[in-house]
CSV table of C-alpha atoms and ligand atoms in Angstrom, one decimal:
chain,number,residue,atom,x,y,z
A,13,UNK,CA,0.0,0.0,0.0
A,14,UNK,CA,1.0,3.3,-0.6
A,15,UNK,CA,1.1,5.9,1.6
A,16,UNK,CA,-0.7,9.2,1.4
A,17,UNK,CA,0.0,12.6,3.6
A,18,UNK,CA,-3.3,14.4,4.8
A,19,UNK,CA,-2.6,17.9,5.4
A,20,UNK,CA,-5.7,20.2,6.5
A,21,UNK,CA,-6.5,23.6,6.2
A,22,UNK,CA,-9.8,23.7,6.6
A,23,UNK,CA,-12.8,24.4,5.2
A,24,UNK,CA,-16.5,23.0,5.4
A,25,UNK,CA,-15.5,20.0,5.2
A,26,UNK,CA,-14.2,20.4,8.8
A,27,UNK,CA,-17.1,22.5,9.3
A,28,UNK,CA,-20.1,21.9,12.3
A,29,UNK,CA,-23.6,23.6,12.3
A,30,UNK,CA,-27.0,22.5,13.3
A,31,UNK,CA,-27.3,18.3,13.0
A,32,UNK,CA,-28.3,17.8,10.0
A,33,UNK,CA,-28.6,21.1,8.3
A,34,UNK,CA,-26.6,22.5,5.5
A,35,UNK,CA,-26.5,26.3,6.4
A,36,UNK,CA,-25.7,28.1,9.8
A,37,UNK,CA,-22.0,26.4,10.1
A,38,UNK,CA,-19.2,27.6,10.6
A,39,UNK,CA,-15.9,26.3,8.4
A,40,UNK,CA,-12.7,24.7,9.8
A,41,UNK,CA,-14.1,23.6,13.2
A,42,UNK,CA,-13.1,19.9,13.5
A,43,UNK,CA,-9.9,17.9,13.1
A,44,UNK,CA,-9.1,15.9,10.2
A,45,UNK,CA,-8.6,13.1,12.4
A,46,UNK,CA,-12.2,13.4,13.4
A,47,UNK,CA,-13.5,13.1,9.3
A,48,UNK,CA,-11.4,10.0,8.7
A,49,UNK,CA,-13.1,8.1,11.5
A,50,UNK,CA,-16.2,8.4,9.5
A,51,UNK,CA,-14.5,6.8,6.0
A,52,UNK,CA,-12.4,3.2,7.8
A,53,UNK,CA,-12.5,1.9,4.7
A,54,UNK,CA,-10.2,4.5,3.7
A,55,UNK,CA,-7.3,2.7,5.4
A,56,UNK,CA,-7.6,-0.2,3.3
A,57,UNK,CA,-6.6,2.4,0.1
A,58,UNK,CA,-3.5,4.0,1.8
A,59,UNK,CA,-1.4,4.4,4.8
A,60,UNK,CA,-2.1,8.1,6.3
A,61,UNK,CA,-0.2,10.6,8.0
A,62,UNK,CA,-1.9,13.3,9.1
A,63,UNK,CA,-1.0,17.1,9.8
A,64,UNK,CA,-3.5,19.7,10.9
A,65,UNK,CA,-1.8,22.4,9.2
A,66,UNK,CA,-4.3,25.3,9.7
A,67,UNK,CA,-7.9,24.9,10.3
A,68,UNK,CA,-9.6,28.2,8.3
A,69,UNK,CA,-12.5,28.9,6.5
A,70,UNK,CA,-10.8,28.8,2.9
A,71,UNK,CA,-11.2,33.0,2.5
A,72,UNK,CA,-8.3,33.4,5.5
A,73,UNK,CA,-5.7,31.7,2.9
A,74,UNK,CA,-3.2,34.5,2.3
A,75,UNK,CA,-0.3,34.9,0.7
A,76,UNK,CA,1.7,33.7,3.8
A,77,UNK,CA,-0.6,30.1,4.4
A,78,UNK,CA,-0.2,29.3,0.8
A,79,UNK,CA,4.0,30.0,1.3
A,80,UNK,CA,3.5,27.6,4.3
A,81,UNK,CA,1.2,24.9,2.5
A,82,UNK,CA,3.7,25.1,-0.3
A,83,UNK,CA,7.2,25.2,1.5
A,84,UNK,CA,5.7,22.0,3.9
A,85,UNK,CA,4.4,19.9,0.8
A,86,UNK,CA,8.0,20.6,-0.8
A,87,UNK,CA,9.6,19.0,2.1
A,88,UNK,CA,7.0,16.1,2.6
A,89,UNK,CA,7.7,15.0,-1.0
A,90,UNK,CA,11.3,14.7,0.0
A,91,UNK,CA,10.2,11.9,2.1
A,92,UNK,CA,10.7,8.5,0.2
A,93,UNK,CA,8.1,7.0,1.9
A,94,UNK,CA,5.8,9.5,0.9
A,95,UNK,CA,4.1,8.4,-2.3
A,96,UNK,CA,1.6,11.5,-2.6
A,97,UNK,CA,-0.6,14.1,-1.3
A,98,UNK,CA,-4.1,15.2,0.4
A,99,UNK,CA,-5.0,18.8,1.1
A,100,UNK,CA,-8.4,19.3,2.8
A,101,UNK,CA,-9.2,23.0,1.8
A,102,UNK,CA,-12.3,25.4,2.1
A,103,UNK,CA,-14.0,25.7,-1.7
A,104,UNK,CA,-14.2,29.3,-1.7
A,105,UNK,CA,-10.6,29.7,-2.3
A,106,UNK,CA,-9.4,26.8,-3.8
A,107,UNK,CA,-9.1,27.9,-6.8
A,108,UNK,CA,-6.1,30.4,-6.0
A,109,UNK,CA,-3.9,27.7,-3.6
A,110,UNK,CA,-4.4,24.8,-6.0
A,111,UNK,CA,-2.7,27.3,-8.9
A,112,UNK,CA,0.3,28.8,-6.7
A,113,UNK,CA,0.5,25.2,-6.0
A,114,UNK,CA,0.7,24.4,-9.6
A,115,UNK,CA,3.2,26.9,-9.6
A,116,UNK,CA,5.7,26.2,-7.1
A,117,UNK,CA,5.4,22.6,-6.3
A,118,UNK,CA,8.7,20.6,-7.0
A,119,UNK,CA,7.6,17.7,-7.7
A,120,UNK,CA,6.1,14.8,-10.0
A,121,UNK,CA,4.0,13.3,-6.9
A,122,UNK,CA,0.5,13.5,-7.4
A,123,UNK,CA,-1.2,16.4,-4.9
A,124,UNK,CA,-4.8,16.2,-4.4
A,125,UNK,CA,-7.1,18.9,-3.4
A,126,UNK,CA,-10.7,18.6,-1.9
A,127,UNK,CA,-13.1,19.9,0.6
A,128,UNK,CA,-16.9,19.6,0.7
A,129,UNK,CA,-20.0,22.0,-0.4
A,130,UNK,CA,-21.8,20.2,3.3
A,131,UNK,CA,-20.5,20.7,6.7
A,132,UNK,CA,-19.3,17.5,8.5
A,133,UNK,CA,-22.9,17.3,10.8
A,134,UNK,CA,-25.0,17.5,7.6
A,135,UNK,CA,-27.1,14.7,6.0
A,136,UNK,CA,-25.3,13.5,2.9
A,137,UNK,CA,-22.2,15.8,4.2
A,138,UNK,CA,-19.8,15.4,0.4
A,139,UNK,CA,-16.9,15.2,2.2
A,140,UNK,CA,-15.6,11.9,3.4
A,141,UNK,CA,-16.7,10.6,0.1
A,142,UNK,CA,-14.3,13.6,-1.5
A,143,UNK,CA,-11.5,12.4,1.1
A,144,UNK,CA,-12.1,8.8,0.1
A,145,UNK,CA,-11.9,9.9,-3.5
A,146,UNK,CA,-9.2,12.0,-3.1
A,147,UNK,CA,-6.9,9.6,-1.2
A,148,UNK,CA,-7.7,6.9,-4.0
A,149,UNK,CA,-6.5,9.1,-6.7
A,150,UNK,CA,-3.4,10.9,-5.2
A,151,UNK,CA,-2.3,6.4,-4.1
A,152,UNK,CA,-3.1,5.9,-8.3
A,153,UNK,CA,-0.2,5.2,-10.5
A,154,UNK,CA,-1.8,7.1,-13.4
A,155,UNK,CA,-1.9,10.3,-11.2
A,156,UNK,CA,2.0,10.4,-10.7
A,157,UNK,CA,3.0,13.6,-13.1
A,158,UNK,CA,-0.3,15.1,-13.7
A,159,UNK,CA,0.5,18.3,-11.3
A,160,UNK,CA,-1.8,19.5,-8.9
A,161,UNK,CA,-5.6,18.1,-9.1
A,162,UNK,CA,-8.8,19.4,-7.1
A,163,UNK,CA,-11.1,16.1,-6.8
A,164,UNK,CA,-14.8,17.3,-6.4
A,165,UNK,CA,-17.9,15.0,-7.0
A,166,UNK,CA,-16.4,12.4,-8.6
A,167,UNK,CA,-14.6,14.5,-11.0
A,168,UNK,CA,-10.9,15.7,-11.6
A,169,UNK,CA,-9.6,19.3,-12.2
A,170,UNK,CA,-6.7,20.5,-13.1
A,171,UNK,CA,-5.1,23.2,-10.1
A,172,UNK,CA,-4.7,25.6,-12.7
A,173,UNK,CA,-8.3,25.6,-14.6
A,174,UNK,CA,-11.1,24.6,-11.8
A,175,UNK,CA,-12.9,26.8,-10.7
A,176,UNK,CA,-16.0,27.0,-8.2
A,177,UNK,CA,-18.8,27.6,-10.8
A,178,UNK,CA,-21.4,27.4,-8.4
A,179,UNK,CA,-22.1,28.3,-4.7
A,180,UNK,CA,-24.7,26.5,-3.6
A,181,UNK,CA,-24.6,23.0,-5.3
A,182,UNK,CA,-22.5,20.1,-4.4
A,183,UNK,CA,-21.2,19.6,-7.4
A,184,UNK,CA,-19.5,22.9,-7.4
A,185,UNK,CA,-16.7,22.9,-9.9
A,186,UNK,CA,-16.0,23.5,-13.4
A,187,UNK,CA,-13.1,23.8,-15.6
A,188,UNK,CA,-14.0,26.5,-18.3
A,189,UNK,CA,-14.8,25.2,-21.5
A,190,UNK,CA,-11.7,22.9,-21.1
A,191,UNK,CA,-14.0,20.1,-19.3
A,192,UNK,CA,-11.9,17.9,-17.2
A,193,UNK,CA,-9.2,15.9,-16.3
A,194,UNK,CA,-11.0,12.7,-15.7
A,195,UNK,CA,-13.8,11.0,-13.4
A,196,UNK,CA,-13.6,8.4,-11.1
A,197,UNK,CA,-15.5,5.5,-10.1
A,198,UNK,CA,-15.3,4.8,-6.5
A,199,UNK,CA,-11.7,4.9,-5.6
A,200,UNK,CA,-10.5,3.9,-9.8
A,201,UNK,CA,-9.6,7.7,-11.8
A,202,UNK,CA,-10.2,7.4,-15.5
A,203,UNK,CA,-7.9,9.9,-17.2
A,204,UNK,CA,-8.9,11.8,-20.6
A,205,UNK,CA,-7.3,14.5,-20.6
A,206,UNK,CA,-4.1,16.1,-19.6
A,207,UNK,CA,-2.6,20.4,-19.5
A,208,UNK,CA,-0.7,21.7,-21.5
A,209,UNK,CA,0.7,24.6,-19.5
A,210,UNK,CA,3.2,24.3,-17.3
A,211,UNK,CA,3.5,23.0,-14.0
A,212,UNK,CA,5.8,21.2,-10.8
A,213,UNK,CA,8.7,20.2,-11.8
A,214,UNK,CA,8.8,22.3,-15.3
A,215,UNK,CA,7.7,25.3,-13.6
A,216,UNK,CA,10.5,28.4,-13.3
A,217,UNK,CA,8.8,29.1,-9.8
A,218,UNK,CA,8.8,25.4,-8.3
A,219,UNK,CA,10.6,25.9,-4.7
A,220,UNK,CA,10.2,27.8,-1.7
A,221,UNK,CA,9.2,31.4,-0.7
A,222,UNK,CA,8.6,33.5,2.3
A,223,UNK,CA,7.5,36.9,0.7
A,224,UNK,CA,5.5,38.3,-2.3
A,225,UNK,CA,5.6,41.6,-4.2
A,226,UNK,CA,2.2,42.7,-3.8
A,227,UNK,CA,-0.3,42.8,-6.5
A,228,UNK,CA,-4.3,44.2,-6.9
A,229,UNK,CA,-7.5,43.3,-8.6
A,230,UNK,CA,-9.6,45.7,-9.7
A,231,UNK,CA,-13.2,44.7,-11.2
A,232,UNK,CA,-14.4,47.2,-14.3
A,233,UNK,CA,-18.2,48.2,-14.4
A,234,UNK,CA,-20.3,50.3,-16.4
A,235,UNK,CA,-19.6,53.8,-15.2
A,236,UNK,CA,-15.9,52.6,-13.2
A,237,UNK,CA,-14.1,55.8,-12.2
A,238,UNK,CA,-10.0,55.6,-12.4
A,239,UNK,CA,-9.6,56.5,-8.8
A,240,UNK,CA,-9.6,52.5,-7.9
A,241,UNK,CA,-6.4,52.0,-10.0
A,242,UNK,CA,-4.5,55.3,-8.9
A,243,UNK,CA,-5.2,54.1,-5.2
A,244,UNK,CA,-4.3,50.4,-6.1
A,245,UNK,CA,-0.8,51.9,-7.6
A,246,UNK,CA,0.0,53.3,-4.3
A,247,UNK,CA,0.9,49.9,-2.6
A,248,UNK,CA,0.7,47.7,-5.4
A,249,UNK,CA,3.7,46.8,-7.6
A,250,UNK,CA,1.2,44.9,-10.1
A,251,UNK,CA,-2.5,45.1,-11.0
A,252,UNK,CA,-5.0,42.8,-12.7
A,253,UNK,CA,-7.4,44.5,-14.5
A,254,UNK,CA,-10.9,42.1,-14.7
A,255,UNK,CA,-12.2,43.7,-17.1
A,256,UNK,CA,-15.5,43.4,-19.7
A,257,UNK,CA,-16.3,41.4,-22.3
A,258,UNK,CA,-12.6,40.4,-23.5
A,259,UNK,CA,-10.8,42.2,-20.6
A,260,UNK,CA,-12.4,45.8,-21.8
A,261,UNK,CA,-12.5,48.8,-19.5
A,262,UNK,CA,-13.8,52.8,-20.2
A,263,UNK,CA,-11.7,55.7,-21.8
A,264,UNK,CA,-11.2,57.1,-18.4
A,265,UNK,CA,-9.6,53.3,-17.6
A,266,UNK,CA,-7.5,53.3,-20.6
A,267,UNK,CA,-6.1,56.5,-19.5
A,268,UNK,CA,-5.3,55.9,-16.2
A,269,UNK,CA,-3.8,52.0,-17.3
A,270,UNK,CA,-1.8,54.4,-19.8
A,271,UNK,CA,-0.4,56.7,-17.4
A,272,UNK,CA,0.5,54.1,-14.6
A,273,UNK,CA,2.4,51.9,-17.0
A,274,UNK,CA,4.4,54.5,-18.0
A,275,UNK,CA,5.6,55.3,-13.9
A,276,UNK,CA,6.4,51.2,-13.5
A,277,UNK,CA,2.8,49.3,-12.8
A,278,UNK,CA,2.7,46.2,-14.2
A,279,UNK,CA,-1.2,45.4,-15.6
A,280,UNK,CA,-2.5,42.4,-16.9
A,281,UNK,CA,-6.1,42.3,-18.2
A,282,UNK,CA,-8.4,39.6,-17.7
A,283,UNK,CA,-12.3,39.3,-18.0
A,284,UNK,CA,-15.5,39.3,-15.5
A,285,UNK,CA,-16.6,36.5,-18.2
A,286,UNK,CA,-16.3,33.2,-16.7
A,287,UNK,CA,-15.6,31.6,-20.6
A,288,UNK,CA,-13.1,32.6,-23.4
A,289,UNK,CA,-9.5,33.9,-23.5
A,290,UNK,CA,-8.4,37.4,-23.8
A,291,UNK,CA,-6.0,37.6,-26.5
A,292,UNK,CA,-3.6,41.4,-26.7
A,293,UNK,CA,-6.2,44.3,-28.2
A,294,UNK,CA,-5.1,46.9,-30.3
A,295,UNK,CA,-8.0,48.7,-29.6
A,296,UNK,CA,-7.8,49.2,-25.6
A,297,UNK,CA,-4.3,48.5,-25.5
A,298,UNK,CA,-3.0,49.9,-28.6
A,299,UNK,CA,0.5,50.5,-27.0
A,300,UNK,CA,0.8,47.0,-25.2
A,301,UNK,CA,1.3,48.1,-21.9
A,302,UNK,CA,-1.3,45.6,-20.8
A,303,UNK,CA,-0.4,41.7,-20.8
A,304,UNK,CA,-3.5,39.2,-21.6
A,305,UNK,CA,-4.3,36.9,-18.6
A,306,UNK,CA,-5.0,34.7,-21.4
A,307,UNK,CA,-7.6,32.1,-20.0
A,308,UNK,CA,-6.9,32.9,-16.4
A,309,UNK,CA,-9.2,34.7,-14.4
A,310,UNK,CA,-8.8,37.6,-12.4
A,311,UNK,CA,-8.2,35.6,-9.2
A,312,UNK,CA,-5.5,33.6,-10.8
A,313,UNK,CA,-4.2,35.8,-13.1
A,314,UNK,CA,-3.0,37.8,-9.8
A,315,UNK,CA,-1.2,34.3,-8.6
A,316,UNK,CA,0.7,34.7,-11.7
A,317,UNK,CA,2.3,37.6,-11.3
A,318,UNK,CA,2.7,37.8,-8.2
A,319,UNK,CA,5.0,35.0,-9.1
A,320,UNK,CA,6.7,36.3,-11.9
A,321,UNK,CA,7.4,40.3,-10.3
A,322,UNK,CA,9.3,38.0,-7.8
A,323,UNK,CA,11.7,37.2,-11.0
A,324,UNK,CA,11.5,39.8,-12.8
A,325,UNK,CA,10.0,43.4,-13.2
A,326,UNK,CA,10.6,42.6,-17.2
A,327,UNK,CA,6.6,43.5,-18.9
A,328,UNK,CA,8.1,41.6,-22.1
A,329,UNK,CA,9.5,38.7,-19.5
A,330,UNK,CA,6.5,38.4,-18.1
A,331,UNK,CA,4.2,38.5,-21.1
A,332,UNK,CA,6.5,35.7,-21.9
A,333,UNK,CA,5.1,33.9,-18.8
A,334,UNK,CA,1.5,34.5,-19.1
A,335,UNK,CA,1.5,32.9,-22.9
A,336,UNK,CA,3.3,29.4,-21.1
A,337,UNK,CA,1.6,29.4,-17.9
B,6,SIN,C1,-14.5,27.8,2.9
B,6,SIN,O1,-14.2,28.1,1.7
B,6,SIN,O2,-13.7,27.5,3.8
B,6,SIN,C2,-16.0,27.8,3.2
B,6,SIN,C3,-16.8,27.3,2.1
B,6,SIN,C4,-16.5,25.9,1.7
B,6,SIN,O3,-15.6,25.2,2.1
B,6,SIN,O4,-17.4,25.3,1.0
C-alpha cells in the first residue's frame, strides 16, 4: 500500500452547524482526524499521515498560508516514503492555492485537493466521500506527473483551470470550457485529458518562498471611475485588470492603465466572463502596456504575477510567462 499525507487547512468539510442542516456552520471547526473516523474503509486504500496544518475557512488563505502549505508539501515529497498528497481546503478559495501550487510545487507526486460543499454534521455531508476519492487518486499510479488536481464529485480538475462555478450545489466545480481531467469510479480515476501549460517540476517558480511583491484586482463596471487604479498603484507593484467582455474597461480606464504603466505598474487584463480567453487588443491597448491573462481569471491571473514580479519586473519577461503558464 502506498502511503498518502493528509494535510488540513480547513474548510467545510471540517465545518459543524446544526445536525443535519446544511447552512448556519461555521468552516474549519473539527480535526481531520475526526473526518477520517467516518471513511475506515479509507485505510484499506493507503497508509495516512496526518497534519493539521491550519484549520480556516478557505477565505483566511493569504499569501503567507499558501507560502507555508507550499514550503511543507515541498519537504514532505522529500520523504521517500511518501508516495503522494491530500490537502483538505475550504472551496471558496481553492481555486487560488491549488494554482500557486501548480506553480511552485517541485515535484512529479500527485497532490490532491478537496473539501466539501456540506458541513461535516449535515445529511449527505460530500466530504468523506471527497476524502475517500481524493486519497484513491493521489495512491493511483496514473496520477504520478499530472500536477496539482482538485477532486470534487467524482470528477478531476486541473489546479490551474477549476474553478468553483457554483455556490450552492454540491457539485461545485467546473473547468471552463476545457472540461476535465477525468472522473472516477469509487476509488478507480479514469484519465482523458491532460494540461498543457506548465507545472511542478517544469515550472520556473517550483521551490520555496517567504515573501511576495504585492499585486491588486480591480473589477471594471459600467460607469468605473480611475480612482480605484490610482489608489491600487500606491501599494501595489502589479495590478489585474478584470475587465468586460474580453478584458475591456472605459476611456477614463485606458487613461489611467496608460499613465500608470508609463511610472512602473505592471497590468495584466483579464475578463469578468467566466468563458473565453483574452488575447492582446489593439483597440484598448493599442501601445501594449497591458499583458493578456490569457484564459486565467482575475483571481488567478493575480497568482501569476505575483509569481513572476518575484523574478523579474521585465513587462516583455513576463508576457513571456503568461502565454506558457
Ligand atoms: C470555505 O471556503 O472555507 C468555506 C466554504 C466551503 O468550504 O465550501
Amino acid at each position: 500500500m502506498k502511503t498518502i499525507a493528509i494535510i488540513a487547512t480547513g474548510g467545510t468539510i471540517a465545518g459543524v452547524g446544526k445536525d443535519g442542516k446544511t447552512v448556519v456552520y461555521h468552516a474549519g471547526e473539527i480535526d481531520v482526524n475526526d473526518i477520517l473516523e467516518s471513511i475506515p474503509q479509507i485505510n484499506e486504500v493507503a497508509h495516512l499521515k496526518t497534519f493539521q496544518l491550519y484549520n480556516v475557512d478557505s477565505n483566511e488563505m493569504d499569501e503567507e498560508k499558501w507560502m507555508g502549505l507550499s514550503n511543507m508539501i515541498n519537504s514532505l515529497v522529500l520523504e521517500e516514503d511518501i508516495d503522494g498528497i491530500v490537502v483538505t481546503h475550504g472551496t471558496d478559495c481553492i481555486e487560488e492555492t491549488s494554482y500557486y501550487l501548480t506553480l511552485t510545487l517541485n515535484t512529479n507526486k500527485p497532490v490532491v485537493l478537496t473539501g466539501a460543499m456540506r458541513p461535516a454534521t449535515a445529511t449527505s455531508a460530500d466530504g468523506p466521500f471527497n476524502l475517500y476519492q481524493a486519497v484513491s487518486l493521489a495512491s493511483n499510479d496514473s496520477a504520478y506527473g499530472k500536477g496539482v488536481m482538485v477532486l470534487f464529485s467524482n470528477t478531476i480538475y486541473s489546479g490551474r483551470d477549476v474553478q468553483k462555478i457554483n455556490n450552492f450545489k454540491v457539485d461545485a466545480f467546473g473547468q471552463k470550457t476545457f472540461g476535465c481531467l477525468g472522473y472516477m469510479q469509487d476509488e478507480v480515476p479514469y484519465f482523458f485529458s491532460d494540461t498543457f501549460k506548465k507545472h511542478t517540476i517544469h515550472s520556473i517558480f517550483a521551490g520555496n518562498y517567504n515573501s511576495l511583491p504585492k499585486v491588486g484586482v480591480a473589477l471594471f463596471y459600467a460607469g468605473a471611475s480611475a480612482d480605484i487604479l490610482y489608489h491600487l498603484a500606491q501599494s501595489n507593484e502589479g495590478i489585474v485588470i478584470v475587465g468586460a467582455g474580453s478584458g475591456n474597461y472605459n476611456e477614463k480606464w485606458k487613461e489611467a492603465i496608460e499613465d500608470l504603466s508609463k511610472k512602473g505598474t505592471i497590468f495584466v487584463r483579464s475578463s469578468r466572463v467566466q468563458e473565453g480567453i483574452v488575447f492582446d487588443d489593439e483597440v484598448f491597448d493599442p501601445h501594449h502596456y497591458c499583458i493578456s491573462s490569457n484564459t486565467l481569471s482575475g483571481q488567478k491571473a493575480r497568482v501569476l504575477l505575483m509569481l513572476a514580479l518575484k523574478k523579474t519586473k521585465d513587462r516583455d519577461q513576463i508576457r513571456q510567462i503568461f502565454a506558457q503558464y
